[in-house]
Coordinates of C-alpha atoms in Angstrom, one line a residue:
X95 CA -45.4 21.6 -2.2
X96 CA -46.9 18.7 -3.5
X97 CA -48.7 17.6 -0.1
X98 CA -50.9 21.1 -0.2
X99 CA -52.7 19.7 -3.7
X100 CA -55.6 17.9 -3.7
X101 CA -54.4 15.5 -5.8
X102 CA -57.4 13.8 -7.1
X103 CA -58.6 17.2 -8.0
X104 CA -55.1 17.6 -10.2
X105 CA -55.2 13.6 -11.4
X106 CA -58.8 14.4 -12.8
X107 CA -57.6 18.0 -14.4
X108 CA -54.8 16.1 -15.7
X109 CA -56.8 13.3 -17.6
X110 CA -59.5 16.0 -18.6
X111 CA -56.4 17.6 -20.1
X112 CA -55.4 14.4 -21.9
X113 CA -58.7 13.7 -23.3
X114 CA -59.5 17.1 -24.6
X115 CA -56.0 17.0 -26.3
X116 CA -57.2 13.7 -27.7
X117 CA -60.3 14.4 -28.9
X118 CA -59.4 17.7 -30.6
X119 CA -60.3 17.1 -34.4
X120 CA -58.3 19.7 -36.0
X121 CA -54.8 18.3 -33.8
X122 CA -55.3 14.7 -34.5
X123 CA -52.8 14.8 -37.2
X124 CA -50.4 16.7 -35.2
X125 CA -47.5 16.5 -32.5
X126 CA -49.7 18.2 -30.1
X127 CA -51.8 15.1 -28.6
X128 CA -48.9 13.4 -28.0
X129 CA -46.8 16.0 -26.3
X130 CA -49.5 16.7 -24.7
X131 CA -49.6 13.4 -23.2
X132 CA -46.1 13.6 -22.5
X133 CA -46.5 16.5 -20.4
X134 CA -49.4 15.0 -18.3
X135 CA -47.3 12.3 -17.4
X136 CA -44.6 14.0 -16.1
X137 CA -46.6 16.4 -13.9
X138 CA -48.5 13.4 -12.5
X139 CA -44.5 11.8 -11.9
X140 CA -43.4 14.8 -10.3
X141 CA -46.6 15.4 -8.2
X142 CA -46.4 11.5 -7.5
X143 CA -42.4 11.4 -6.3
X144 CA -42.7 14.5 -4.7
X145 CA -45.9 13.6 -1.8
X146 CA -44.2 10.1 -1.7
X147 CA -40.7 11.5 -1.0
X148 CA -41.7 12.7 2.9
X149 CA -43.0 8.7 3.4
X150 CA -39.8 7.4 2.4
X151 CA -37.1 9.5 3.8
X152 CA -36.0 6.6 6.1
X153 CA -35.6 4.2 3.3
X154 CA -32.8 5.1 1.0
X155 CA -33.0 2.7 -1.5
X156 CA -36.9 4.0 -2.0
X157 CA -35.8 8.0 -1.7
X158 CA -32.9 7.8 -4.2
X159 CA -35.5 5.6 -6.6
X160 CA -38.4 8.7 -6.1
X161 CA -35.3 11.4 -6.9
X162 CA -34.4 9.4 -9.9
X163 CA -38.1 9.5 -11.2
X164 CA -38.3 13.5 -11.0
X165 CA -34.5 13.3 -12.8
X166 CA -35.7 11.9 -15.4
X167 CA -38.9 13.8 -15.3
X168 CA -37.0 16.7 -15.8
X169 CA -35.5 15.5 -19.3
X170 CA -36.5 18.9 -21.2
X171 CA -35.1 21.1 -18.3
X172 CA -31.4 19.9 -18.1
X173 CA -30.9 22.4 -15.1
X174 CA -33.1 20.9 -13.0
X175 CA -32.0 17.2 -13.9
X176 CA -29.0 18.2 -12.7
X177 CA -30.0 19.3 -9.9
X178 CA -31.9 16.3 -8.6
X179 CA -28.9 14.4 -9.6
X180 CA -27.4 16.4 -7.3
X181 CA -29.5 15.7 -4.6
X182 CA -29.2 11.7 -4.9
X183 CA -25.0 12.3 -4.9
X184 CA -25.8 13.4 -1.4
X185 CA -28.0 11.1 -0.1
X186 CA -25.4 8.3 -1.7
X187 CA -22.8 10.5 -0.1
X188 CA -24.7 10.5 3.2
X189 CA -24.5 6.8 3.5
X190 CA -21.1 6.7 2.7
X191 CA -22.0 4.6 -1.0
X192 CA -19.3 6.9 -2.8
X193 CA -19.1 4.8 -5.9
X194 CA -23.1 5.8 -6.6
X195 CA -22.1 9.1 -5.5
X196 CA -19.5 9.4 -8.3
X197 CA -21.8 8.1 -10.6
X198 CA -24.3 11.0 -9.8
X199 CA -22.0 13.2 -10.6
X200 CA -20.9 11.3 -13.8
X201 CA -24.1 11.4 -15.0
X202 CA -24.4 15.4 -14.4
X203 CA -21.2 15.9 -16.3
X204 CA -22.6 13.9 -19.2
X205 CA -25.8 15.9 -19.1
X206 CA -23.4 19.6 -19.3
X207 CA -21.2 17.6 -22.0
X208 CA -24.7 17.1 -24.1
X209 CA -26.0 19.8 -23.7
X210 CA -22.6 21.8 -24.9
X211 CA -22.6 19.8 -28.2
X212 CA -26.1 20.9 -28.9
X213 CA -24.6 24.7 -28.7
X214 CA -21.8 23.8 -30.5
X215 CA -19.5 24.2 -27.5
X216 CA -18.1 20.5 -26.9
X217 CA -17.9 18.3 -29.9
X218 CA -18.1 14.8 -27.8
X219 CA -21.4 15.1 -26.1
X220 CA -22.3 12.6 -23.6
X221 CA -20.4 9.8 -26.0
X222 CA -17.5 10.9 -24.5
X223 CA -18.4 9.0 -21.2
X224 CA -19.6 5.8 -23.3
X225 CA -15.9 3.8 -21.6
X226 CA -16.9 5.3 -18.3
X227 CA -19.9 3.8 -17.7
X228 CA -22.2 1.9 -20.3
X229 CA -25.4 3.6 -18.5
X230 CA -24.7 7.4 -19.7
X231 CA -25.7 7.4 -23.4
X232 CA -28.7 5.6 -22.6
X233 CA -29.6 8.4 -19.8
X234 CA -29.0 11.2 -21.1
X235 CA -28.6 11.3 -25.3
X236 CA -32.3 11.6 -24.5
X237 CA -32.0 15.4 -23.6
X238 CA -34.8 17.8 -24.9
X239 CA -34.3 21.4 -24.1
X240 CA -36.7 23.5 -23.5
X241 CA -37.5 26.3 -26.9
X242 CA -35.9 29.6 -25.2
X243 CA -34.2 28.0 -22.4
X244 CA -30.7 30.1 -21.7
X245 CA -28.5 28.3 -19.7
X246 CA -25.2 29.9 -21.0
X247 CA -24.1 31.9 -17.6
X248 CA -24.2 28.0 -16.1
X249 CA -23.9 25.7 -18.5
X250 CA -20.3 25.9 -19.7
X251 CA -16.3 24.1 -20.3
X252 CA -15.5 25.2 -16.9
X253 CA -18.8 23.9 -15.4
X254 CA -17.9 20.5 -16.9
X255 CA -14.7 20.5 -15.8
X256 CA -15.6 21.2 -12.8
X257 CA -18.0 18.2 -12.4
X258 CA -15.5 15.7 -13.6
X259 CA -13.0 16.9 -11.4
X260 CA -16.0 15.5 -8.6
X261 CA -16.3 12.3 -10.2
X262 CA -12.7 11.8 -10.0
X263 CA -12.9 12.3 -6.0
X264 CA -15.4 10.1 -5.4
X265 CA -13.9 7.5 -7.5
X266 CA -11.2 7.7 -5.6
X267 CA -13.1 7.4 -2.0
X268 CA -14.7 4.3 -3.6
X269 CA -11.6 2.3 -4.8
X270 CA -12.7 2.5 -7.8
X271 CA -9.0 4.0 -9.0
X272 CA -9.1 2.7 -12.6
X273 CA -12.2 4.6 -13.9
X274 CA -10.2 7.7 -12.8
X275 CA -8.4 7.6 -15.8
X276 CA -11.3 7.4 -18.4
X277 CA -12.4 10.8 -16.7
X278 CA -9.1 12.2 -16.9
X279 CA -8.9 11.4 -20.2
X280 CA -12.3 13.7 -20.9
X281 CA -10.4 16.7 -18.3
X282 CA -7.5 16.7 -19.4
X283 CA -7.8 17.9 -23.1
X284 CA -9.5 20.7 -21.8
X285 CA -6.9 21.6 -19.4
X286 CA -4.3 21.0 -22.7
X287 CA -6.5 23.8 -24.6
X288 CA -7.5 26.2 -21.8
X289 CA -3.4 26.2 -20.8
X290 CA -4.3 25.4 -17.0
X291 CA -0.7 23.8 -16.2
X292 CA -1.7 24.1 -12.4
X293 CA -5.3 21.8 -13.1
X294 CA -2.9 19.5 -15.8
X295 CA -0.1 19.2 -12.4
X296 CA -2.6 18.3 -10.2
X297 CA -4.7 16.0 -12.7
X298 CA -1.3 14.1 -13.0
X299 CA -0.2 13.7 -9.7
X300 CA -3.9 12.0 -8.7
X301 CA -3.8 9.7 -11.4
X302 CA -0.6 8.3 -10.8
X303 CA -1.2 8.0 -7.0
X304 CA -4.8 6.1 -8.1
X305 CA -2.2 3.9 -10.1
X306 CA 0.1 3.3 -7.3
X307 CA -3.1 2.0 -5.4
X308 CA -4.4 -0.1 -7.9
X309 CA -0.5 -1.7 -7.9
X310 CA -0.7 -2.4 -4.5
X311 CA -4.6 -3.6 -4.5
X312 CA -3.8 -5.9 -7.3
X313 CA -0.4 -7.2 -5.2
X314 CA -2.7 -7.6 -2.0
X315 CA -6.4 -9.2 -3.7
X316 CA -7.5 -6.7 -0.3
X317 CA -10.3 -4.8 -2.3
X318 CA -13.7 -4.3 -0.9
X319 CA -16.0 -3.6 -3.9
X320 CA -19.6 -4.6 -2.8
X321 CA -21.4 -7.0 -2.2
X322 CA -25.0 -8.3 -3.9
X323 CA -28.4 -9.1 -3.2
X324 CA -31.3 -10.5 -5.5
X325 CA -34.5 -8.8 -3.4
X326 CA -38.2 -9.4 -4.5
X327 CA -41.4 -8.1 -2.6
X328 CA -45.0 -9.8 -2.9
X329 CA -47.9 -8.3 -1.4
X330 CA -50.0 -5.0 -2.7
X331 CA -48.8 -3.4 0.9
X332 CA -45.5 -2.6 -1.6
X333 CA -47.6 -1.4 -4.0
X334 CA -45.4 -0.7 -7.6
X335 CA -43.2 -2.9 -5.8
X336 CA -45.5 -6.2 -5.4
X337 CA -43.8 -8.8 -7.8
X338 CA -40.9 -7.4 -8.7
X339 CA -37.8 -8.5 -8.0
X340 CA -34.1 -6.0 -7.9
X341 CA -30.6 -6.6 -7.3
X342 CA -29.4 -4.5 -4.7
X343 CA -25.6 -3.7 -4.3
X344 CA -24.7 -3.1 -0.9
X345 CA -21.1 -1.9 0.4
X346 CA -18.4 -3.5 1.2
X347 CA -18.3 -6.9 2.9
X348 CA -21.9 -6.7 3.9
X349 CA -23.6 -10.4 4.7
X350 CA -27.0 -11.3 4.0
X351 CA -27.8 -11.4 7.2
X352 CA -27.0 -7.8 7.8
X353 CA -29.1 -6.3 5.0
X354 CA -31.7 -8.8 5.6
X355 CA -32.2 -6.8 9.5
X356 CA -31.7 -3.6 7.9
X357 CA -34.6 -4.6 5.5
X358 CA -36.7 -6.3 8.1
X359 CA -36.5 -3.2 10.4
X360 CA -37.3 -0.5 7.6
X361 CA -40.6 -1.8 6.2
X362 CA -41.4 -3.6 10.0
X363 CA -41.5 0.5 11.3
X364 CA -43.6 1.3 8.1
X365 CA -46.0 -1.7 8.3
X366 CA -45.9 -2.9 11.6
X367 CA -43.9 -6.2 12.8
X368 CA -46.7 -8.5 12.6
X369 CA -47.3 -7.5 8.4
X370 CA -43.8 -8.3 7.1
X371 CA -42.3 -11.6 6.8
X372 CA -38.6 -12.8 5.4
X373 CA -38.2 -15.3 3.0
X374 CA -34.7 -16.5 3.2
X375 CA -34.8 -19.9 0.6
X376 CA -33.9 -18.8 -2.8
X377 CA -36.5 -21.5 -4.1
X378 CA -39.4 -20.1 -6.6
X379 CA -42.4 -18.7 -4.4
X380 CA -45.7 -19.0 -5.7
X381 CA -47.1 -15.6 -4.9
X382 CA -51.0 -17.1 -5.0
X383 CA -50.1 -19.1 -2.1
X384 CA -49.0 -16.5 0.1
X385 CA -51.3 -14.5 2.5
X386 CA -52.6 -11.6 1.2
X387 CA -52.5 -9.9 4.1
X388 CA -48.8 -9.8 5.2
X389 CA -45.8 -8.2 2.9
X390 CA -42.9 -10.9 2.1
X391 CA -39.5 -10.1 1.4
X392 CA -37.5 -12.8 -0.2
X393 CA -33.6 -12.1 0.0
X394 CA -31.1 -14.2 -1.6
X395 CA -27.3 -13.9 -2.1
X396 CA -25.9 -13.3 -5.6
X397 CA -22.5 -13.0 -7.7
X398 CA -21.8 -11.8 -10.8
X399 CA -21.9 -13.4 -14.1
X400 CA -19.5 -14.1 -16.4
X401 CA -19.5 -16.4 -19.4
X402 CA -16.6 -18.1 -20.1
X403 CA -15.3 -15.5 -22.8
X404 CA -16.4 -12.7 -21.1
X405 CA -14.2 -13.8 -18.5
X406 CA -11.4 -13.8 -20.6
X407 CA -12.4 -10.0 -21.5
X408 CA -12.5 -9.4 -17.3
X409 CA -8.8 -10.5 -15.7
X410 CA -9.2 -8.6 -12.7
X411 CA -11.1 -8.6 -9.5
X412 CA -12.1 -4.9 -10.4
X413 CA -13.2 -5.8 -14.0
X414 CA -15.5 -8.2 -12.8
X415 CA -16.9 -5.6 -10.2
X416 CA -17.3 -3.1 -12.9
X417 CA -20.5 -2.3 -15.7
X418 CA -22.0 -5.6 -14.9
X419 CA -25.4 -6.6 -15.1
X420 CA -25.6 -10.3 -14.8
X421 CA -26.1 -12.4 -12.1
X422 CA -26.4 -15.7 -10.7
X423 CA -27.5 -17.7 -7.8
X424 CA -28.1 -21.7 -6.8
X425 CA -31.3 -23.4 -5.4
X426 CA -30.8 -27.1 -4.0
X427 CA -33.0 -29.6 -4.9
X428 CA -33.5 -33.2 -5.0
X429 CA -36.2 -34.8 -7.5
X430 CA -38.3 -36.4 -4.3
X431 CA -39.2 -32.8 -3.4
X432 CA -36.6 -31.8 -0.4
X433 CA -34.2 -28.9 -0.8
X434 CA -31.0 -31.7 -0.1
X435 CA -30.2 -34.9 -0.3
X436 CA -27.5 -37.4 -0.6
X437 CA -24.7 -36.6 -3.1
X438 CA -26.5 -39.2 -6.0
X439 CA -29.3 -37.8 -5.8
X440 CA -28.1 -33.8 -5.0
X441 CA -29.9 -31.5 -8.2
X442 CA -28.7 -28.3 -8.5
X443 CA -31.0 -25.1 -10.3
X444 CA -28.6 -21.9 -11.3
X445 CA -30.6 -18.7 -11.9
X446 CA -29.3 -16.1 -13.9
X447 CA -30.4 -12.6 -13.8
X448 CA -30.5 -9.4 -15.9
X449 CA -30.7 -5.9 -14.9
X450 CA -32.1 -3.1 -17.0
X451 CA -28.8 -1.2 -16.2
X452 CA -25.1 -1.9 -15.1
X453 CA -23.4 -1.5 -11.6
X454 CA -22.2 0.9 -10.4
X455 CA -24.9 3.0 -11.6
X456 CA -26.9 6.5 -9.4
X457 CA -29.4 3.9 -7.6
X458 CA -28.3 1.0 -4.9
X459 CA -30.8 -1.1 -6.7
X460 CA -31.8 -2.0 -10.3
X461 CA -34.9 -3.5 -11.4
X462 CA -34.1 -7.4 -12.8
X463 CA -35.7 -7.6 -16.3
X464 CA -34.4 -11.3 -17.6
X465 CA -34.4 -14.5 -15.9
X466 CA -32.8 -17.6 -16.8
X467 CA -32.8 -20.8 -15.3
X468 CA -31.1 -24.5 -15.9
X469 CA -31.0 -27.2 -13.9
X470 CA -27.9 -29.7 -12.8
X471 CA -28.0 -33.2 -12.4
X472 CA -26.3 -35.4 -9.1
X473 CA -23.1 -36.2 -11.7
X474 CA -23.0 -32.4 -13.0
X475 CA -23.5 -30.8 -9.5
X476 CA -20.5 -32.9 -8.9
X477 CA -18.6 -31.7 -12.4
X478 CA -19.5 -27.9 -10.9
X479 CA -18.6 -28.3 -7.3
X480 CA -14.9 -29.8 -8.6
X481 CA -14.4 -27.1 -11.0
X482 CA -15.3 -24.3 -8.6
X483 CA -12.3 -25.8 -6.6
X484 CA -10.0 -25.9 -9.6
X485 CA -11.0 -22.6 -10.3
X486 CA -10.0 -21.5 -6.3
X487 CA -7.1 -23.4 -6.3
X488 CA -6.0 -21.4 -9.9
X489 CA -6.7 -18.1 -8.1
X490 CA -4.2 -18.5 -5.6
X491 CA -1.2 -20.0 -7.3
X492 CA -1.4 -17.3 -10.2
X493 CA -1.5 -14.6 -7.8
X494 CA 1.7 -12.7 -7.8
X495 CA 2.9 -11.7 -5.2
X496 CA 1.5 -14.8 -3.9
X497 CA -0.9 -14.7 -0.5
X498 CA 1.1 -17.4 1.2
X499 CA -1.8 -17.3 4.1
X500 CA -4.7 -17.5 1.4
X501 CA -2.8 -20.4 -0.5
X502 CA -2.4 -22.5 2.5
X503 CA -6.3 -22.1 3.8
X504 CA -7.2 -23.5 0.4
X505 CA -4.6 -26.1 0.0
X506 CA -5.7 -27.2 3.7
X507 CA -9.0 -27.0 2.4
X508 CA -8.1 -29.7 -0.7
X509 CA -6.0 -32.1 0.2
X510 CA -6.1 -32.1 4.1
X511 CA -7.9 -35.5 5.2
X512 CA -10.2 -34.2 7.6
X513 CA -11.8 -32.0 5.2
X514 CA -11.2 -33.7 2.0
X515 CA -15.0 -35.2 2.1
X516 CA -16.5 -33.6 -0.9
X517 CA -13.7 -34.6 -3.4
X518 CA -13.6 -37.7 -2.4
X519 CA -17.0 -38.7 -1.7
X520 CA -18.1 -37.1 -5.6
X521 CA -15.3 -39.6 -6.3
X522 CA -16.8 -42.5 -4.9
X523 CA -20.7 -41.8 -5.8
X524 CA -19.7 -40.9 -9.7
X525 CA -16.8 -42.6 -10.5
X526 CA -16.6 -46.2 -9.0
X527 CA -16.8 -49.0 -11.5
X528 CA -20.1 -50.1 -10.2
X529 CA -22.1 -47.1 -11.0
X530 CA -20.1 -45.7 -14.5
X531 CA -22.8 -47.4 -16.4
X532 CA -25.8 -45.0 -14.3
X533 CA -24.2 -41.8 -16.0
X534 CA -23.7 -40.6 -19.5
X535 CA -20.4 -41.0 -20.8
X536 CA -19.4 -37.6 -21.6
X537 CA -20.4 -36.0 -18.4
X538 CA -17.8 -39.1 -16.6
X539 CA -15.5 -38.0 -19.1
X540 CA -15.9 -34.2 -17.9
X541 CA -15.9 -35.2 -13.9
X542 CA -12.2 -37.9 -14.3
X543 CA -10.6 -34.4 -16.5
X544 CA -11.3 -32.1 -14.1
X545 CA -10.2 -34.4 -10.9
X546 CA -7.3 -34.7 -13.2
X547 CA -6.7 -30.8 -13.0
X548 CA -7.5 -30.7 -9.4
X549 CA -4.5 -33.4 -8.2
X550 CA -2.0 -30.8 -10.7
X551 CA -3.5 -27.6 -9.2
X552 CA -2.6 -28.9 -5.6
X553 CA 0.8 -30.1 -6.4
X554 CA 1.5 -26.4 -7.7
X555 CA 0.1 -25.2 -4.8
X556 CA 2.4 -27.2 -2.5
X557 CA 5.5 -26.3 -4.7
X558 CA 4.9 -22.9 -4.6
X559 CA 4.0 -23.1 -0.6
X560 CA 7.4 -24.9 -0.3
X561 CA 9.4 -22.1 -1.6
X562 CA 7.5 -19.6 1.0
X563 CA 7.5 -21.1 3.9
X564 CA 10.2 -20.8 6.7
X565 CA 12.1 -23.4 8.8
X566 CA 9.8 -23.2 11.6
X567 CA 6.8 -24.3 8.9
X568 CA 9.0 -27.3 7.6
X569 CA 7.1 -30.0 9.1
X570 CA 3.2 -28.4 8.7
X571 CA 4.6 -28.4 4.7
X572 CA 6.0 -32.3 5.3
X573 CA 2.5 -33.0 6.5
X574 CA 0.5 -31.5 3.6
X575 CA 2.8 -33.3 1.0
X576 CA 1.8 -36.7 2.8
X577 CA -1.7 -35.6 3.0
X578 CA -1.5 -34.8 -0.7
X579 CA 0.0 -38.8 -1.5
X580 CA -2.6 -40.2 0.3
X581 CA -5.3 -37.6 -1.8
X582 CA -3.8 -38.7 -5.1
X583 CA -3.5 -42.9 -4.2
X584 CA -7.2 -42.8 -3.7
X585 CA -8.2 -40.9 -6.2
X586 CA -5.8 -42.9 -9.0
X587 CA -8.4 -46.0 -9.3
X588 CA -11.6 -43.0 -10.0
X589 CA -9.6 -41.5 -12.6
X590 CA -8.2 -44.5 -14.5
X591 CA -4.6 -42.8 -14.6
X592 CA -1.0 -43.5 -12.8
X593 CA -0.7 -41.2 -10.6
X594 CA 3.2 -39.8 -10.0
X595 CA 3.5 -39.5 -6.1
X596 CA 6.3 -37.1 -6.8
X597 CA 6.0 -33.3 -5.8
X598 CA 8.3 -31.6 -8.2
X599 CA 8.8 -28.0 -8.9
X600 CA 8.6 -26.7 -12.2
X601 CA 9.9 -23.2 -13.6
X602 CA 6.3 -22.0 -13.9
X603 CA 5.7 -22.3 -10.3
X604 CA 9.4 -21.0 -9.7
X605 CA 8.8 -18.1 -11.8
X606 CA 5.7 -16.9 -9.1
X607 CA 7.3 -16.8 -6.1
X608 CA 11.1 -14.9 -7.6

């Protein structure tokens, strides 16, 4: 529709519109210049999203971000918000990204629930869905309706009802079992009242078989719940884009170097090969250095972010892969310039980011509006590498059932000789006599405690590998337990403690593996 317009024509009606409203004496104390302004801007969204939509069919992350614009657009004409939420469920759907799909279609139902509190119909409002995702108020508790807009036919209970019962199956595609039961919780009442014992059987039986799964992935660890990327563009070929920088969540096990090709390829067919570049080092670039000319695309790998008492808030794998919106990444450095160096001289730069919304949320990616940055010295890089360890080696020896195959990678991985470089070599560089006077004492302190829980975390690890291994695994176990002696000896003169060479079990470790 929109690509018949001459759109400068409109643009210029548009601000004509906008000035008049302005300059109108007899409104300037009135609602009218402002609503008026209001209204320009949305046409010009809509008029905007819609000629741009064609352009970027191909590029999904793009097409669902133009859909979103005319969604919210569309704030004073529910109907048609819903509708456009609609259309980015399928496109989500379309590329198998259910959880985003779900989210759509969480959204939609929290745009009916508002809408039926304003008639009086549904007490709740959009509040209701404030445990289902932390993005909903926010979205739509921002409703306007239009004076003499009926939507009653449309807008009602059973249409709700309807829409949560879609959340609830696409939540279930996604693996994302547990939030099945905050929308239950918003169905079923409304079954209760309505008497709808077929709707209250079957809203049963699919909670407690999204239970059963999330026994099983919680037994297992096997749950594939997305993976993310920190993506920033630079160069006006990106237009709104240029500078800006967006997490985007990608499904499943995906690997940078998969979405870095899919990235290349998409803006390589819309700008030519030769006009976009990858920028794979997570290292600040310094856009005024970059040629003009050519459209960079820095990618860079990123985890979420937990502090340490939200982690305490967030004991499972799906907690911390659920209404999140910090993240974090690492850039090497060394103070003489070079991205590495030896382990003394090995600085370390963590970046943490903040998105304007939470993940899962209707778009793959979300605009980064926070940055913060602090930098690692050699004997803290050390302190963080150890702990990361202790924090790997915890994972598997609390798991229960334990993963007897995950449990022995990362006991091989600690204590095996061959590969037992890093521990040892922090050891040497931080904690020899000859160089304790080069650090600060506290941060020694820090690095001989947590070597101290690294020795006990892999003696727990071996006990509890003892009792699950078979016969014909007797001697690989014999091996590590040497192994593990010869770890602990070295490491006793770094740590200034007498080390037990004993591998005993204790009822803790017993009580995992009964």
């Amino acid at each position: 529709m929109a690509s018949g317009l001459n759109r400068t024509a409109v643009n210029n009606c548009l601000q004509a519109l906008k000035n008049y409203a302005a300059e109108d004496k007899g409104m300037k104390h009135t609602a009218f210049t402002s609503e008026v302004k209001d209204l320009t801007k949305k046409i010009h969204t809509v008029l905007q999203a819609t000629a741009q939509m064609k352009e970027y069919d191909d590029v999904p992350e793009m097409l669902v971000d133009l859909q979103y614009s005319l969604a919210k657009s569309y704030s004073s004409t529910p109907e048609l918000r819903e509708t456009w939420l609609e259309h980015m469920a399928a496109v989500h759907e379309g590329h198998e990204n259910f959880s985003k799909t779900a989210h759509c279609y969480i959204h939609a139902a929290a745009l009916v629930a508002e809408y039926l509190k304003r008639q009086g119909t549904y007490t709740p409002g959009c509040a209701a869905f404030a445990q289902v995702s932390p993005n909903v108020v926010a979205d739509e508790s921002v409703m306007k309706t239009d004076e003499g807009m009926s939507m009653e036919q449309r807008y009602t209970v059973r249409h709700l009802v309807d829409l949560l019962e879609q959340c609830a199956k696409y939540l279930e595609r996604a693996e994302r079992c547990e939030v099945m039961g905050e929308v239950f919780k918003l169905a079923i009442p409304i079954y209760e009242q309505e008497r709808d014992f077929r709707r209250l059987s079957n809203a049963y039986e699919s909670l407690a078989q999204a239970y059963k799964k999330v026994v099983d992935v919680m037994g297992t660890g096997k749950r594939l719940l997305g993976k993310y990327f920190r993506v920033a563009f630079f160069g006006q070929m990106f237009g709104d884009d240029d500078g800006k920088e967006f997490i985007y969540k990608e499904p499943k096990i995906t690997g940078l170097a998969e979405i870095s090709h899919r990235l290349e390829q998409i803006y390589c067919r819309k700008h030519g090969r030769d006009n976009i570049k990858l920028i794979m080092e997570s290292a600040k670039v310094h856009a005024e250095t970059l040629d003009s000319k050519i459209g960079y695309i820095q990618i860079t790998y990123v985890q979420p972010y937990f502090d340490d008492e939200e982690l305490e808030l967030r004991p499972t794998l799906f907690e911390r892969n659920n209404n999140i919106r910090r993240f974090i990444y690492e850039t090497p450095f060394t103070c003489g310039g070079k991205a590495h160096g030896s382990l003394t001289e090995q600085c370390k730069r963590k970046t943490i980011l903040t998105t304007s919304n939470t993940f899962p949320y209707i778009k793959t990616r979300i605009l980064v509006v926070q940055e913060e940055q602090y930098e690692l010295t050699p004997v803290e890089v050390a302190f963080d590498e150890m702990q990361n360890k202790v924090k790997e080696l915890n994972n598997v020896i609390t798991q229960n059932p334990p993963d007897m195959k995950k449990l022995q990678l990362v006991l091989q991985g600690s204590v095996s000789v061959q590969v037992n470089a890093g521990p040892l070599a922090y050891a040497q560089g931080f904690l020899d006599k000859s160089v304790l006077a080069s650090h600060p004492h506290k941060h020694i302190e820090k690095l001989q405690q947590v070597y101290r829980e690294f020795i006990a975390c892999c003696g727990k690890a071996l006990e509890i590998n003892d009792q699950l291994i078979k016969e014909d695994q007797r001697m690989y176990q014999e091996d590590m337990k040497e192994k593990y002696v010869q770890l602990k000896t070295r490491l006793a003169k770094y740590i200034g403690d007498e080390i037990s060479t004993t591998v005993t079990a204790s009822s803790s470790v017993s009580s995992l593996v009964m």
